[in-house]
PDB file of C-alpha atoms in Angstrom:
ATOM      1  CA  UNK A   1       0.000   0.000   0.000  1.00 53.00           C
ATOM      2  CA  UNK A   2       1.648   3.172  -1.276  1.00 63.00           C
ATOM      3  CA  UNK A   3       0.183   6.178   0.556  1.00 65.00           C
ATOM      4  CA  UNK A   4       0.461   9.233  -2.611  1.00 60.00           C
ATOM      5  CA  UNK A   5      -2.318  10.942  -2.275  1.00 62.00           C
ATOM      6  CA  UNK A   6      -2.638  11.461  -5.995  1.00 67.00           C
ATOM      7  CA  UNK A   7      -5.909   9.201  -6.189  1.00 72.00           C
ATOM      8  CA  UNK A   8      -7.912  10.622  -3.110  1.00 73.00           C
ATOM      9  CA  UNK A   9      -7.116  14.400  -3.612  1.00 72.00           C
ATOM     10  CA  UNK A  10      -9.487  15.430  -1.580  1.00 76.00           C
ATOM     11  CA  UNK A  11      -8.880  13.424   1.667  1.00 81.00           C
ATOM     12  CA  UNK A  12      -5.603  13.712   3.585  1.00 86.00           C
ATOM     13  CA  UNK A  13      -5.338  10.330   3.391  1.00 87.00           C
ATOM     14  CA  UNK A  14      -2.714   8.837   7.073  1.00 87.00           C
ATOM     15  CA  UNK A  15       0.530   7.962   5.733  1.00 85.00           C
ATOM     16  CA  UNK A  16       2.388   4.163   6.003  1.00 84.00           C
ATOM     17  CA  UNK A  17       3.998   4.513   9.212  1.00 87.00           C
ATOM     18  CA  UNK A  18       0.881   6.296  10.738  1.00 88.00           C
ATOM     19  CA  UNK A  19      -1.220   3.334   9.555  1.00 86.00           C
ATOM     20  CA  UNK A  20       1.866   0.897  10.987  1.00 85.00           C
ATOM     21  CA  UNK A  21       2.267   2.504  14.086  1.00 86.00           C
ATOM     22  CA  UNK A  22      -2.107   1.864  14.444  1.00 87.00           C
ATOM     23  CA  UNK A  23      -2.344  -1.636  13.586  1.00 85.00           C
ATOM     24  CA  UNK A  24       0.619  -2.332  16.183  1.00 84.00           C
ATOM     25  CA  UNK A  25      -0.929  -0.318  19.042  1.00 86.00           C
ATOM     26  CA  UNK A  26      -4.202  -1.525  18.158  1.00 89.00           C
ATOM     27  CA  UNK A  27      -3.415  -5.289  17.641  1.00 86.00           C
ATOM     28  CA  UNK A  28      -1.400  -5.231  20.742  1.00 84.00           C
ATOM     29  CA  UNK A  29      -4.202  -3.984  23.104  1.00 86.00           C
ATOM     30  CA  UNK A  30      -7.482  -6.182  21.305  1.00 88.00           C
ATOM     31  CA  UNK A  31      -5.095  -9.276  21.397  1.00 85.00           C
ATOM     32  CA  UNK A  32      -4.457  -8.735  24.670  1.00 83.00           C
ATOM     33  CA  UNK A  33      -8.160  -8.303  25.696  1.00 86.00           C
ATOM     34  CA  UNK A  34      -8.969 -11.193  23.216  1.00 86.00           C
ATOM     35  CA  UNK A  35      -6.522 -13.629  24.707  1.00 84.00           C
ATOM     36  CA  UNK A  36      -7.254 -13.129  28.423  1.00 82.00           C
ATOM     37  CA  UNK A  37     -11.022 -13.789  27.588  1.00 86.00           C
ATOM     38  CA  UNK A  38     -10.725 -16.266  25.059  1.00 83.00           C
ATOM     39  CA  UNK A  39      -8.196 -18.578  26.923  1.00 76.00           C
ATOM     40  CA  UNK A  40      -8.957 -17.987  30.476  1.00 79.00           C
ATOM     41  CA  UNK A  41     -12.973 -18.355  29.998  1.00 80.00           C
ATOM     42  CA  UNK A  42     -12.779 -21.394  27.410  1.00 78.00           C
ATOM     43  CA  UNK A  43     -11.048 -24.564  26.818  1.00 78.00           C
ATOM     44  CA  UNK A  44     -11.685 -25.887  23.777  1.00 82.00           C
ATOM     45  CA  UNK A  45      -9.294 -24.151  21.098  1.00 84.00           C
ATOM     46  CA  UNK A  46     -11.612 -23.820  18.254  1.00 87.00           C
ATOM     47  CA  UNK A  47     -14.523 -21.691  20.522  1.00 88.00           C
ATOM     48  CA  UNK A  48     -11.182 -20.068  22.395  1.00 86.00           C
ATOM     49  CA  UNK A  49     -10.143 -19.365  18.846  1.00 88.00           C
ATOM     50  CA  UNK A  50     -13.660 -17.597  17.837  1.00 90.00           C
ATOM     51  CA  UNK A  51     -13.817 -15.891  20.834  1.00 90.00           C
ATOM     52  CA  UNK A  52     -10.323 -14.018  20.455  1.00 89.00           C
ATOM     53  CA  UNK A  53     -11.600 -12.962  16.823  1.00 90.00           C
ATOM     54  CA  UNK A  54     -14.986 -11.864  18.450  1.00 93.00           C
ATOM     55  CA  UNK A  55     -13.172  -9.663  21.064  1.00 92.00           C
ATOM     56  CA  UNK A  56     -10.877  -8.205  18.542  1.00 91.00           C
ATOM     57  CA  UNK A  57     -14.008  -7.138  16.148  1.00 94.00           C
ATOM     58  CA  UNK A  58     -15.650  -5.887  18.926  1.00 94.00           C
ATOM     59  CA  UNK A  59     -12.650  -3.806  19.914  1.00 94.00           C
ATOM     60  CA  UNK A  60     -12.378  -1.953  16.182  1.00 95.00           C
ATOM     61  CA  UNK A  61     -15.947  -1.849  15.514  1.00 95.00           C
ATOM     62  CA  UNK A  62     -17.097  -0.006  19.140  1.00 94.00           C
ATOM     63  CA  UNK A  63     -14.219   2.514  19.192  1.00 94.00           C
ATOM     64  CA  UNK A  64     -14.753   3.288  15.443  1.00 95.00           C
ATOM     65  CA  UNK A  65     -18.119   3.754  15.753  1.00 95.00           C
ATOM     66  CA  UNK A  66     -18.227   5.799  19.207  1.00 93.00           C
ATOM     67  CA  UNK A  67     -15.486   7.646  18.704  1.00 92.00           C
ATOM     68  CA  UNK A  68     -14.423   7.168  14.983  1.00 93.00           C
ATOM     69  CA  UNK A  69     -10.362   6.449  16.162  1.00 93.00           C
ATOM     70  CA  UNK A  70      -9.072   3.214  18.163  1.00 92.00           C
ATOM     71  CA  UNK A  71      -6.368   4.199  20.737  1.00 90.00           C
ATOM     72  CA  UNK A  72      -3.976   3.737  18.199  1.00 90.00           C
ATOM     73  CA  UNK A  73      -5.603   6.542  15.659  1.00 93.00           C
ATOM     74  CA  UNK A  74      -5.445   8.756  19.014  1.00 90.00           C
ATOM     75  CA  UNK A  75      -1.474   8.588  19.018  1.00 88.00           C
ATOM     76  CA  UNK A  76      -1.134   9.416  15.389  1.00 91.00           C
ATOM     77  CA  UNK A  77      -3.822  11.849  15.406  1.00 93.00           C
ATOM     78  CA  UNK A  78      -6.122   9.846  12.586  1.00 93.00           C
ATOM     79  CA  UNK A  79      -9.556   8.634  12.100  1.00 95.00           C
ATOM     80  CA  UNK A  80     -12.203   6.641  10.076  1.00 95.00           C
ATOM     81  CA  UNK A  81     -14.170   8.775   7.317  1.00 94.00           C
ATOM     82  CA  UNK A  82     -16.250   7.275   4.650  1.00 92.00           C
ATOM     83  CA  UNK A  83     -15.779   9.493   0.634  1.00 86.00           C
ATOM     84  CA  UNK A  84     -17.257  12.725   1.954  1.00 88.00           C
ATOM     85  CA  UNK A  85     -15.318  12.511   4.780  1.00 88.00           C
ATOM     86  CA  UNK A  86     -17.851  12.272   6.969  1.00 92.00           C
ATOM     87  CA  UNK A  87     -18.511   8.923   9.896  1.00 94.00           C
ATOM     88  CA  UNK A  88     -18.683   6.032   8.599  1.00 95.00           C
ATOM     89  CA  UNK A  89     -22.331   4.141   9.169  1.00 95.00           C
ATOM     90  CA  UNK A  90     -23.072   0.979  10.725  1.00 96.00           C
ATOM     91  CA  UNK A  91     -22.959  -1.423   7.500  1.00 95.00           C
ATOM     92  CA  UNK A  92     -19.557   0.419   6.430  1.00 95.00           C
ATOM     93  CA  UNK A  93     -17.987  -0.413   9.909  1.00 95.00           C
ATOM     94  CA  UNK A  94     -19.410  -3.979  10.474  1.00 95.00           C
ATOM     95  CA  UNK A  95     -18.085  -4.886   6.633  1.00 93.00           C
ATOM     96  CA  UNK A  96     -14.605  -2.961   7.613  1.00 92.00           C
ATOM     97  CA  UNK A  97     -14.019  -5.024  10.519  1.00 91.00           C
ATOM     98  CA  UNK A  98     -15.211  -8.188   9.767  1.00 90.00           C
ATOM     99  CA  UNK A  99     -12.513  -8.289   6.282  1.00 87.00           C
ATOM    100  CA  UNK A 100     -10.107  -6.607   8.519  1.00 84.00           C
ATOM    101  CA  UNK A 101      -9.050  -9.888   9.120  1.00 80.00           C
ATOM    102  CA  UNK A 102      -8.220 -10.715   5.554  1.00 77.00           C
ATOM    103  CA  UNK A 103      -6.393  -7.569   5.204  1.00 65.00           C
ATOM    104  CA  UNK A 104      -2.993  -9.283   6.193  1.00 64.00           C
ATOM    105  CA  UNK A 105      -2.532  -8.956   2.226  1.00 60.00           C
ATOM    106  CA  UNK A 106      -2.878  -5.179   2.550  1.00 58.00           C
ATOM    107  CA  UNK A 107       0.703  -4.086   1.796  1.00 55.00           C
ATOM    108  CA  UNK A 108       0.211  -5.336  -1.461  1.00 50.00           C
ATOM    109  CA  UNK A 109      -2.433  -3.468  -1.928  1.00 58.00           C
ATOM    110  CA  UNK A 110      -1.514  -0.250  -5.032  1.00 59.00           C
ATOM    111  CA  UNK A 111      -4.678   1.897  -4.802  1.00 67.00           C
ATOM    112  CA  UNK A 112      -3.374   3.977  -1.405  1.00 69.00           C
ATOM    113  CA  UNK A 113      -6.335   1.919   0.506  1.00 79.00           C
ATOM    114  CA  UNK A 114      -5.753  -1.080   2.695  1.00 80.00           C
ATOM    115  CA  UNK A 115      -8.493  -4.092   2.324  1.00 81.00           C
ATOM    116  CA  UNK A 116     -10.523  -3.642   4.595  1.00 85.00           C
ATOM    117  CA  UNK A 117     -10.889   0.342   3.160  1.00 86.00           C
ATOM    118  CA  UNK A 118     -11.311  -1.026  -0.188  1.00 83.00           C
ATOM    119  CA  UNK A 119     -14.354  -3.220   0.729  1.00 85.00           C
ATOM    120  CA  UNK A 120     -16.100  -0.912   2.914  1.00 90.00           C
ATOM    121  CA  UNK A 121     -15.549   2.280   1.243  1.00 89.00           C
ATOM    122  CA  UNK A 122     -13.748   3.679   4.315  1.00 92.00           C
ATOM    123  CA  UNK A 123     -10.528   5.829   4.416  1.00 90.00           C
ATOM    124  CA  UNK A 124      -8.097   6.641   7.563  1.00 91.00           C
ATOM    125  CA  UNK A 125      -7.115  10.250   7.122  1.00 91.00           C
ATOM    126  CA  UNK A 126      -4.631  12.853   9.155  1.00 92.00           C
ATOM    127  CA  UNK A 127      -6.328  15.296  11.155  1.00 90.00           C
ATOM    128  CA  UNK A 128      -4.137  17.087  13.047  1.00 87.00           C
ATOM    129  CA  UNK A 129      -7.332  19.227  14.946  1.00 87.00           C
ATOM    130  CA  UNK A 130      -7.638  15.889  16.975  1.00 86.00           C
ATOM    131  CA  UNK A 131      -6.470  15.695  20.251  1.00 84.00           C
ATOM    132  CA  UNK A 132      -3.763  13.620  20.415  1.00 84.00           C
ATOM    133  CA  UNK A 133      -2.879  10.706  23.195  1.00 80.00           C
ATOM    134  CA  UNK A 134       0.029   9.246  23.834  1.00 76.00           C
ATOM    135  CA  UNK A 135      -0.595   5.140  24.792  1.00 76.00           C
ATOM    136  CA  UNK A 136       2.593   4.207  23.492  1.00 72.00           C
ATOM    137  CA  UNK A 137       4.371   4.558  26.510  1.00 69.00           C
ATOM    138  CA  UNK A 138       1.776   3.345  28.972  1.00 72.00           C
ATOM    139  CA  UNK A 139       1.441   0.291  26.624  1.00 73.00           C
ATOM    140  CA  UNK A 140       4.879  -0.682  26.534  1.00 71.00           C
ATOM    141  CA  UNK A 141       4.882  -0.314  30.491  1.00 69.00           C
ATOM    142  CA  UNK A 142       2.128  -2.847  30.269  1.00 72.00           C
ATOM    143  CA  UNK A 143       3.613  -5.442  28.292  1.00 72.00           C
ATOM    144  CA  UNK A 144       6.520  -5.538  30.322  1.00 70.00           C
ATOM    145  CA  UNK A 145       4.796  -5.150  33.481  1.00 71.00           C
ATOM    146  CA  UNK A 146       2.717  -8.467  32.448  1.00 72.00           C
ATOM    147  CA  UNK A 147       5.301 -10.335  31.168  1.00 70.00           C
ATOM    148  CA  UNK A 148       7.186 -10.082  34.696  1.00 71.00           C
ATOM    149  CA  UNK A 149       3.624 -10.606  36.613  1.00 73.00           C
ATOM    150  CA  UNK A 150       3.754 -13.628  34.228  1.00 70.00           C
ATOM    151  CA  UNK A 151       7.068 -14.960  34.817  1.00 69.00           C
ATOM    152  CA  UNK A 152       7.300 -14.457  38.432  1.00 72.00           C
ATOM    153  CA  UNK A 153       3.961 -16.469  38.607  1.00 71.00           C
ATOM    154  CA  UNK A 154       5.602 -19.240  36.392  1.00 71.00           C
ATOM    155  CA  UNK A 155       8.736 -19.422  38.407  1.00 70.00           C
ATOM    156  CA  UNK A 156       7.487 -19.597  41.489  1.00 74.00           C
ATOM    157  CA  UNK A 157       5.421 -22.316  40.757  1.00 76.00           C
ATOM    158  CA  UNK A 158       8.456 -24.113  39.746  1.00 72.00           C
ATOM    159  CA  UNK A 159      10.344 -26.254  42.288  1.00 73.00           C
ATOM    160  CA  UNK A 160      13.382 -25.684  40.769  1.00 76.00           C
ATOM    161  CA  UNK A 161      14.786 -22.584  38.522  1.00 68.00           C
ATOM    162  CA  UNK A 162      17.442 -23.114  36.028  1.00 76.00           C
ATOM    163  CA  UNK A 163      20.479 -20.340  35.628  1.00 80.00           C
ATOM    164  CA  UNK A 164      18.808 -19.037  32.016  1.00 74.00           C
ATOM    165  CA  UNK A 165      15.604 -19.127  33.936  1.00 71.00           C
ATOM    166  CA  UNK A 166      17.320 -16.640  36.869  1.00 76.00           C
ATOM    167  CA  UNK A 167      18.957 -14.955  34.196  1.00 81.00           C
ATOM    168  CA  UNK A 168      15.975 -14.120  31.850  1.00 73.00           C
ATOM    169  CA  UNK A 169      14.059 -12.526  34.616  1.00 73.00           C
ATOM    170  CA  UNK A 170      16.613 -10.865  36.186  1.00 79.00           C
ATOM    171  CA  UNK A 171      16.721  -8.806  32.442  1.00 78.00           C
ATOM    172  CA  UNK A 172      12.528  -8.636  32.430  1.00 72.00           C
ATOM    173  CA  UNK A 173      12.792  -7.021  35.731  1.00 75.00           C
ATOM    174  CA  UNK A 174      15.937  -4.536  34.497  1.00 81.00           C
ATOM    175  CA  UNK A 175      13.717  -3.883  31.098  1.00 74.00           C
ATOM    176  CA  UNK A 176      10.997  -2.978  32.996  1.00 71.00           C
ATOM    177  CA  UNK A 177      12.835  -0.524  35.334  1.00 77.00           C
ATOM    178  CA  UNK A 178      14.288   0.841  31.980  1.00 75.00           C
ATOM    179  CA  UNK A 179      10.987   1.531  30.573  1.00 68.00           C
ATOM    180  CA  UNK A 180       9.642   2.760  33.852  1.00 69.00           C
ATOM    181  CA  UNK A 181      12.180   5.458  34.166  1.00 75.00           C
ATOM    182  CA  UNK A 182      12.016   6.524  30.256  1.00 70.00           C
ATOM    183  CA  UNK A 183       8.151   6.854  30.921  1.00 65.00           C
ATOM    184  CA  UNK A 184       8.619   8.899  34.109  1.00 70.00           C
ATOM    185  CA  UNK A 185      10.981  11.233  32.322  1.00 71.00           C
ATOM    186  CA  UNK A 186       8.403  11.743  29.302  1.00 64.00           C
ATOM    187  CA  UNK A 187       5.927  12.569  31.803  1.00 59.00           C
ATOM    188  CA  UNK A 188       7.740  15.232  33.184  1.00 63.00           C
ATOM    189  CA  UNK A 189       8.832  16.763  29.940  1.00 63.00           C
ATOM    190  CA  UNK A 190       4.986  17.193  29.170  1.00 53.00           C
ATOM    191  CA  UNK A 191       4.241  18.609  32.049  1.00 48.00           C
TER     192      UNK A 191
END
């Protein structure tokens, strides 16, 4: 998908990396939410399976249509618009989100539009009027956070730790402090 802006003159259509940075904020946070339901409340793999999809649609398809962004869109200051550039209705999100899931083939895409755009008639455009929020940060404190939580839960149920095991925490727990005290810091410089 090669963002020019030649075909949709009239939209200020997000770029790549604004579109890259969204789909990894956003898959990151409906995974997550998808996961922890899907595997802690079933266990049978297929419906465990269905459910993570479910979560995930239900994810895009609320904060597009509420708020016309996911908490990606509100780092990189973008949104959903259908060809007027107005929101998007119900049919246009529901098809959007359900073939988001196909869209995998996107990048291939040479029409400026990913998939999922393409089949719903959608478009994510810049609009730098939009208040922007920062979730990188917090996110990446969150990962890290729950991969210790994780890990410390998995080693002490072990009866015995390895060395790689000692030594692969030991760096989770220094990562974490790292991206603690990088997050502190960008706090203050906003304030």
């Amino acid at each position: 998908m090669k963002i020019t802006n030649e075909k949709y003159k009239n939209l200020n259509l997000a770029n790549e990396e604004e579109r890259g940075e969204n789909l990894i904020i956003d898959f990151i946070i409906s995974s997550f939410f998808g996961v922890v339901i899907a595997f802690l409340t079933f266990k049978n793999f297929t419906i465990a399976f269905l459910t993570y999809i479910l979560i995930r649609f239900i994810y895009y398809f609320t904060f597009e249509y509420l708020y016309g962004r996911t908490p990606g869109k509100y780092q990189t200051q973008t949104e959903v618009v259908n060809g007027t550039g107005e929101k998007p209705n119900i049919g246009q999100l529901i098809k959007r989100n359900i073939s988001r899931f196909i869209s995998i083939l996107s990048g291939i895409s040479d029409d400026e539009l990913a998939v999922h755009d393409n089949l719903s008639n959608t478009f994510v455009i810049k609009n730098t009027l939009l208040k922007k929020i920062e979730i990188k940060q917090p996110l990446i404190f969150i990962f890290y956070l729950s991969l210790i939580a994780y890990y410390i839960h998995f080693f002490s149920t072990q009866s015995e730790l390895e060395l790689y095991d000692i030594i692969f925490l030991t760096a989770m727990v220094i990562l974490f402090i790292y991206v603690l005290i990088i997050g502190i810091k960008k706090i203050k410089n906003y304030s």
